[in-house]
């Protein structure tokens, strides 16, 4: 990731939840994004299969009300931070039995943005005074998301 990308990543977490993250957090963040997008796509793949379709549609993704609200909030923050172009590079999907359609793939950056916003805010919910997340904080937030997604 370029220096400019790291700066945007840091700016995003400050805007989203008042957190100071650094380049050392990028690996944890990237792993989180990959895992949660994969989880969403796994469920979407099962939905497409149950509906006898070879293609995953956006409506197959299990987007909850909370995640939808985070996506909308991300879009507002992103106007200032401009993280979406970076998320387009990060938001790739693994090989699946069903292929996502173009609309679904185009939605990945916003979905990842919503997940990112929810992640940042979850740090503050779990630890209201937190400024700089450490490994323990990342593990706790990840465990919460693993329970729900």
Coordinates of C-alpha atoms in Angstrom, one line a residue:
X1 CA 0.0 0.0 0.0
X2 CA 1.4 3.4 -0.9
X3 CA 2.1 6.2 1.6
X4 CA -0.9 8.1 0.3
X5 CA -3.1 5.1 0.9
X6 CA -1.8 4.7 4.5
X7 CA -2.6 8.4 5.1
X8 CA -6.1 8.0 3.9
X9 CA -6.6 4.8 6.0
X10 CA -5.4 6.7 9.0
X11 CA -7.6 9.7 8.2
X12 CA -10.6 7.4 7.8
X13 CA -10.3 5.8 11.2
X14 CA -9.9 9.3 12.8
X15 CA -13.0 10.5 11.0
X16 CA -15.0 7.3 11.7
X17 CA -14.2 6.9 15.4
X18 CA -11.4 9.2 16.6
X19 CA -8.9 6.4 16.4
X20 CA -5.2 6.6 15.7
X21 CA -4.1 3.6 13.5
X22 CA -0.9 3.2 11.7
X23 CA 0.6 1.1 9.0
X24 CA 1.1 -1.8 11.4
X25 CA -2.7 -2.0 11.6
X26 CA -3.1 -2.4 7.9
X27 CA -2.4 -6.1 7.9
X28 CA -5.1 -6.7 10.5
X29 CA -7.5 -4.5 8.7
X30 CA -6.8 -6.2 5.4
X31 CA -7.3 -9.6 6.9
X32 CA -10.6 -8.4 8.5
X33 CA -11.9 -7.0 5.2
X34 CA -11.0 -10.2 3.3
X35 CA -12.6 -12.5 5.9
X36 CA -15.8 -10.6 6.3
X37 CA -16.3 -10.1 2.5
X38 CA -15.7 -13.8 2.1
X39 CA -18.3 -14.5 4.8
X40 CA -20.9 -12.3 3.1
X41 CA -20.2 -13.9 -0.2
X42 CA -20.4 -17.5 1.2
X43 CA -23.9 -16.8 2.4
X44 CA -24.8 -15.0 -0.9
X45 CA -23.5 -18.0 -2.8
X46 CA -25.8 -20.3 -0.8
X47 CA -28.7 -18.0 -1.5
X48 CA -28.0 -18.0 -5.2
X49 CA -27.7 -21.8 -5.2
X50 CA -31.0 -22.2 -3.4
X51 CA -32.6 -20.0 -6.0
X52 CA -31.1 -22.1 -8.8
X53 CA -28.9 -19.3 -10.1
X54 CA -25.3 -19.5 -11.3
X55 CA -24.8 -15.8 -10.5
X56 CA -24.7 -14.0 -7.1
X57 CA -26.8 -10.9 -7.1
X58 CA -26.5 -8.0 -4.7
X59 CA -29.8 -9.0 -3.1
X60 CA -28.2 -12.3 -2.2
X61 CA -25.8 -10.6 0.2
X62 CA -26.9 -10.7 3.8
X63 CA -26.7 -7.0 4.4
X64 CA -28.3 -6.2 7.7
X65 CA -30.0 -2.9 8.6
X66 CA -27.0 -1.9 10.7
X67 CA -24.5 -2.6 7.9
X68 CA -26.7 -0.8 5.4
X69 CA -26.7 2.3 7.7
X70 CA -22.9 2.0 8.0
X71 CA -22.6 1.9 4.2
X72 CA -24.6 5.1 4.0
X73 CA -22.5 6.8 6.7
X74 CA -19.3 5.5 5.0
X75 CA -20.4 7.2 1.8
X76 CA -20.7 10.6 3.6
X77 CA -17.3 10.2 5.3
X78 CA -15.7 9.0 2.0
X79 CA -16.5 12.3 0.3
X80 CA -13.9 13.8 2.6
X81 CA -11.4 10.9 3.0
X82 CA -11.6 9.4 -0.5
X83 CA -10.9 5.9 0.6
X84 CA -13.2 4.2 -1.9
X85 CA -10.5 3.9 -4.7
X86 CA -8.2 2.0 -2.2
X87 CA -11.1 -0.2 -1.2
X88 CA -11.7 -1.1 -4.9
X89 CA -8.2 -2.6 -4.9
X90 CA -8.7 -4.4 -1.5
X91 CA -12.2 -5.7 -2.2
X92 CA -11.6 -8.7 -4.2
X93 CA -13.4 -12.0 -3.9
X94 CA -12.0 -15.5 -3.6
X95 CA -12.9 -18.2 -6.1
X96 CA -16.6 -19.2 -5.6
X97 CA -18.9 -21.8 -7.0
X98 CA -21.2 -18.9 -8.1
X99 CA -19.9 -15.8 -9.9
X100 CA -21.0 -12.4 -8.6
X101 CA -22.6 -10.2 -11.3
X102 CA -21.2 -6.8 -12.2
X103 CA -23.6 -4.9 -9.9
X104 CA -22.5 -7.1 -7.0
X105 CA -18.8 -6.6 -7.7
X106 CA -19.4 -2.9 -8.1
X107 CA -20.9 -2.8 -4.6
X108 CA -17.9 -4.3 -2.9
X109 CA -16.1 -1.0 -2.1
X110 CA -19.2 0.4 -0.4
X111 CA -19.8 -2.8 1.5
X112 CA -16.2 -3.0 2.7
X113 CA -16.5 0.7 3.6
X114 CA -19.5 0.0 5.7
X115 CA -17.7 -2.9 7.4
X116 CA -14.8 -0.6 8.0
X117 CA -16.9 2.0 9.6
X118 CA -18.7 -0.5 11.7
X119 CA -15.3 -2.0 12.7
X120 CA -14.0 1.5 13.7
X121 CA -17.1 2.2 15.7
X122 CA -17.1 -1.2 17.4
X123 CA -13.6 -0.4 18.9
X124 CA -15.2 2.6 20.6
X125 CA -18.3 0.7 21.8
X126 CA -16.1 -2.0 23.4
X127 CA -13.5 0.5 24.7
X128 CA -15.0 4.0 24.8
X129 CA -11.7 5.7 25.8
X130 CA -9.6 3.8 23.2
X131 CA -7.3 5.9 21.0
X132 CA -4.9 3.4 19.5
X133 CA -6.1 -0.1 18.9
X134 CA -3.8 -2.9 19.9
X135 CA -3.8 -6.6 18.9
X136 CA -6.2 -7.4 21.8
X137 CA -8.7 -4.8 20.6
X138 CA -8.5 -6.1 17.0
X139 CA -9.1 -9.6 18.3
X140 CA -12.1 -8.5 20.3
X141 CA -13.7 -6.6 17.5
X142 CA -13.1 -9.5 15.1
X143 CA -14.8 -11.9 17.6
X144 CA -17.9 -9.7 17.7
X145 CA -18.1 -9.6 13.9
X146 CA -17.5 -13.4 13.7
X147 CA -20.5 -13.8 15.9
X148 CA -22.7 -11.6 13.8
X149 CA -21.6 -12.2 10.2

